[in-house]
Coordinates of N, CA and C in Angstrom, one line a residue:
X925 N 18.8 -0.4 8.1 CA 19.2 -0.6 6.5 C 17.8 0.8 6.2
X926 N 18.2 1.3 5.4 CA 17.4 2.7 5.2 C 16.4 1.9 3.9
X927 N 15.5 2.6 3.3 CA 15.1 2.1 2.2 C 16.0 2.5 0.6
X928 N 16.8 3.5 0.9 CA 17.7 3.9 0.0 C 19.0 2.8 -0.3
X929 N 19.3 2.2 0.8 CA 20.2 1.0 0.8 C 19.6 -0.1 0.2
X930 N 18.5 -0.2 0.3 CA 17.7 -1.6 -0.1 C 17.6 -1.7 -1.6
X931 N 17.2 -0.2 -2.1 CA 17.2 0.0 -3.4 C 18.1 -0.2 -4.7
X932 N 19.0 0.4 -3.7 CA 20.6 0.5 -4.5 C 21.3 -1.4 -4.8
X933 N 21.0 -2.2 -4.4 CA 21.1 -3.5 -4.6 C 22.0 -3.8 -3.6
X934 N 22.3 -5.5 -3.9 CA 22.8 -6.3 -2.7 C 24.1 -5.8 -2.3
X935 N 25.0 -5.3 -3.1 CA 26.2 -4.7 -2.9 C 26.2 -3.6 -2.0
X936 N 25.6 -2.6 -1.8 CA 25.3 -2.2 -0.6 C 24.9 -2.3 0.9
X937 N 25.0 -3.6 1.2 CA 24.8 -4.1 2.2 C 25.6 -4.4 3.0
X938 N 26.0 -3.7 4.3 CA 27.0 -4.1 4.8 C 26.8 -5.0 6.2
X939 N 27.7 -6.2 6.3 CA 27.2 -6.8 7.6 C 27.6 -5.8 8.9
X940 N 28.8 -5.0 8.5 CA 28.8 -4.0 10.1 C 27.5 -3.5 10.5
X941 N 26.5 -2.9 9.8 CA 25.6 -2.3 10.0 C 24.3 -2.9 10.7
X942 N 24.7 -4.2 10.5 CA 23.5 -5.1 11.4 C 23.6 -5.4 12.6
X943 N 22.7 -5.2 13.8 CA 22.8 -5.4 15.0 C 21.9 -7.0 15.3
X944 N 22.6 -7.8 16.1 CA 22.3 -8.8 16.6 C 21.9 -8.7 18.1
X945 N 20.7 -9.2 18.3 CA 20.1 -9.2 19.5 C 20.6 -10.2 20.5
X946 N 20.6 -11.6 19.6 CA 21.1 -12.9 20.3 C 22.9 -12.8 20.5
X947 N 22.9 -13.2 21.7 CA 24.5 -13.4 21.8 C 25.0 -14.6 21.4
X948 N 26.6 -14.4 21.1 CA 27.4 -15.5 20.1 C 26.7 -16.0 18.8
X949 N 26.6 -14.8 18.3 CA 26.1 -15.3 16.9 C 27.4 -15.9 15.9
X950 N 27.7 -17.0 15.3 CA 28.7 -17.0 14.5 C 29.0 -16.1 13.3
X951 N 30.2 -16.3 12.6 CA 30.4 -15.6 11.6 C 29.4 -16.5 10.3
X952 N 29.4 -17.3 10.6 CA 28.6 -18.2 9.4 C 27.3 -17.8 9.6
X953 N 26.1 -17.3 10.5 CA 24.8 -17.1 10.9 C 25.3 -15.8 10.7
X954 N 26.3 -14.8 10.6 CA 25.9 -13.4 10.0 C 25.9 -13.0 8.3
X955 N 26.8 -13.9 8.1 CA 26.9 -14.6 6.6 C 25.4 -15.0 5.9
X956 N 24.9 -16.1 6.4 CA 23.9 -16.4 6.0 C 22.6 -15.3 6.1
X957 N 22.4 -14.9 7.7 CA 21.9 -13.3 7.8 C 21.9 -12.1 6.5
X958 N 23.2 -11.7 6.1 CA 23.6 -11.1 5.4 C 23.2 -11.4 3.8
X959 N 23.3 -13.0 3.4 CA 22.9 -13.3 2.5 C 21.2 -13.3 2.3
X960 N 20.9 -13.4 3.0 CA 19.3 -13.5 2.8 C 18.8 -12.0 2.7
X961 N 19.3 -11.1 3.4 CA 18.7 -9.8 3.2 C 19.3 -8.8 2.1
X962 N 20.5 -9.5 1.7 CA 20.6 -9.0 0.3 C 19.8 -9.6 -0.8
X963 N 19.5 -11.0 -0.8 CA 18.3 -11.4 -1.9 C 17.2 -10.6 -1.7
X964 N 16.7 -10.4 -0.2 CA 15.5 -9.7 -0.4 C 15.1 -8.2 -0.7
X965 N 16.2 -7.7 -0.3 CA 16.6 -6.4 -0.9 C 16.9 -6.2 -2.4
X966 N 17.3 -7.4 -3.4 CA 17.6 -7.3 -4.5 C 16.6 -7.7 -5.4
X967 N 15.3 -8.7 -4.6 CA 14.1 -8.7 -5.2 C 13.0 -7.4 -5.2
X968 N 13.6 -6.8 -4.2 CA 12.4 -5.9 -3.5 C 12.6 -4.7 -4.9
X969 N 14.2 -4.6 -5.5 CA 14.5 -3.3 -6.2 C 14.1 -3.8 -7.7
X970 N 14.0 -5.4 -8.0 CA 13.5 -5.6 -9.0 C 11.9 -5.6 -8.9
X971 N 11.7 -5.8 -8.4 CA 10.0 -5.8 -8.3 C 9.6 -4.4 -8.5
X972 N 10.3 -3.4 -7.7 CA 10.0 -1.9 -7.8 C 10.6 -1.2 -9.3
X973 N 11.5 -2.0 -9.9 CA 11.6 -1.3 -11.2 C 10.4 -2.1 -12.3
X974 N 10.0 -3.4 -11.9 CA 8.8 -3.8 -13.0 C 7.6 -3.3 -12.6
X975 N 7.2 -2.8 -11.3 CA 6.2 -1.7 -11.3 C 6.1 -0.7 -11.9
X976 N 6.8 -0.2 -12.4 CA 7.1 0.8 -13.0 C 5.7 1.3 -13.6
X977 N 5.0 2.1 -14.3 CA 3.7 2.3 -15.1 C 4.4 2.6 -16.7
X978 N 4.0 1.9 -17.3 CA 4.1 1.9 -19.0 C 3.8 3.3 -19.4
X979 N 4.7 3.4 -20.3 CA 4.6 4.9 -20.7 C 3.9 5.1 -22.0
X980 N 2.9 5.7 -22.2 CA 2.1 6.2 -23.1 C 2.5 6.4 -24.7
X981 N 2.2 6.9 -25.4 CA 2.3 7.5 -26.7 C 3.1 8.9 -26.0
X982 N 4.0 9.3 -27.0 CA 4.7 10.2 -27.2 C 4.1 11.4 -27.8
X983 N 4.7 12.7 -27.8 CA 4.2 13.7 -28.5 C 3.9 13.8 -30.0
X984 N 5.1 12.7 -30.5 CA 5.3 12.7 -31.7 C 4.3 11.8 -32.4
X985 N 4.3 10.7 -31.7 CA 3.3 10.0 -32.5 C 1.9 10.5 -32.2
X986 N 1.3 10.7 -31.0 CA 0.0 11.7 -31.1 C -0.1 12.3 -32.2
X987 N 0.2 13.1 -32.6 CA 0.3 14.2 -33.9 C 0.2 13.2 -34.8
X988 N 0.9 12.1 -35.0 CA 0.7 11.6 -36.3 C -0.5 10.7 -36.7
X989 N -1.6 11.0 -36.6 CA -3.1 11.0 -36.6 C -3.4 11.1 -37.8
X990 N -4.5 10.3 -38.5 CA -5.0 10.5 -39.8 C -5.5 11.8 -40.1
X991 N -5.3 13.1 -40.9 CA -5.5 14.5 -41.2 C -6.8 14.0 -42.2
X992 N -7.3 13.0 -43.0 CA -8.0 13.1 -44.0 C -8.4 11.8 -43.8
X993 N -9.5 11.5 -44.8 CA -9.9 10.2 -44.8 C -9.1 9.4 -45.9
X994 N -9.1 8.2 -45.7 CA -8.3 7.4 -46.8 C -8.9 7.4 -48.5
X995 N -7.9 7.4 -49.1 CA -8.4 7.5 -50.1 C -9.0 6.5 -51.1
X996 N -9.9 6.7 -52.4 CA -10.8 5.4 -52.6 C -10.1 4.6 -53.4
X997 N -10.4 3.6 -53.5 CA -9.6 2.9 -54.9 C -10.7 2.1 -55.3
X998 N -10.2 1.8 -56.4 CA -11.2 1.0 -57.2 C -11.5 1.7 -58.4
X999 N -12.3 0.8 -59.2 CA -13.0 1.2 -60.3 C -13.9 2.7 -60.2
X1000 N -13.5 3.7 -61.0 CA -14.2 4.6 -60.9 C -14.3 5.8 -59.9
X1001 N -13.2 5.6 -59.2 CA -13.0 6.5 -57.9 C -12.2 7.9 -58.2
X1002 N -11.5 7.8 -59.5 CA -10.8 8.9 -59.5 C -11.8 9.8 -61.6
X1003 N -13.1 9.4 -61.2 CA -13.5 9.8 -62.4 C -13.8 11.5 -62.5
X1004 N -13.8 12.1 -60.8 CA -14.3 13.4 -60.6 C -13.1 14.2 -60.6
X1005 N -11.9 13.5 -60.6 CA -10.7 14.4 -60.8 C -10.5 15.4 -61.5
X1006 N -10.4 16.6 -61.2 CA -10.0 17.9 -62.6 C -8.9 18.5 -62.0
X1007 N -8.2 17.6 -62.2 CA -6.7 18.4 -62.0 C -5.8 18.6 -63.4

């Protein structure tokens, strides 16, 4: 099974693609092996999704930084206003 099949989920696993080296494998054993491999592939895909790096701030957020100092508040803060 290739990595592309494992990443696409459990539904992509086809039991006919499996080759057993042991002779006389029963259908129940094929089903058990298929279920285990499908579960492992689903867990690997979930781990790969969770391992993606978090995105940083976008360009819009970076340009919204403070362009001037904050306004002073309190008594006498506007005394020099000559508008």
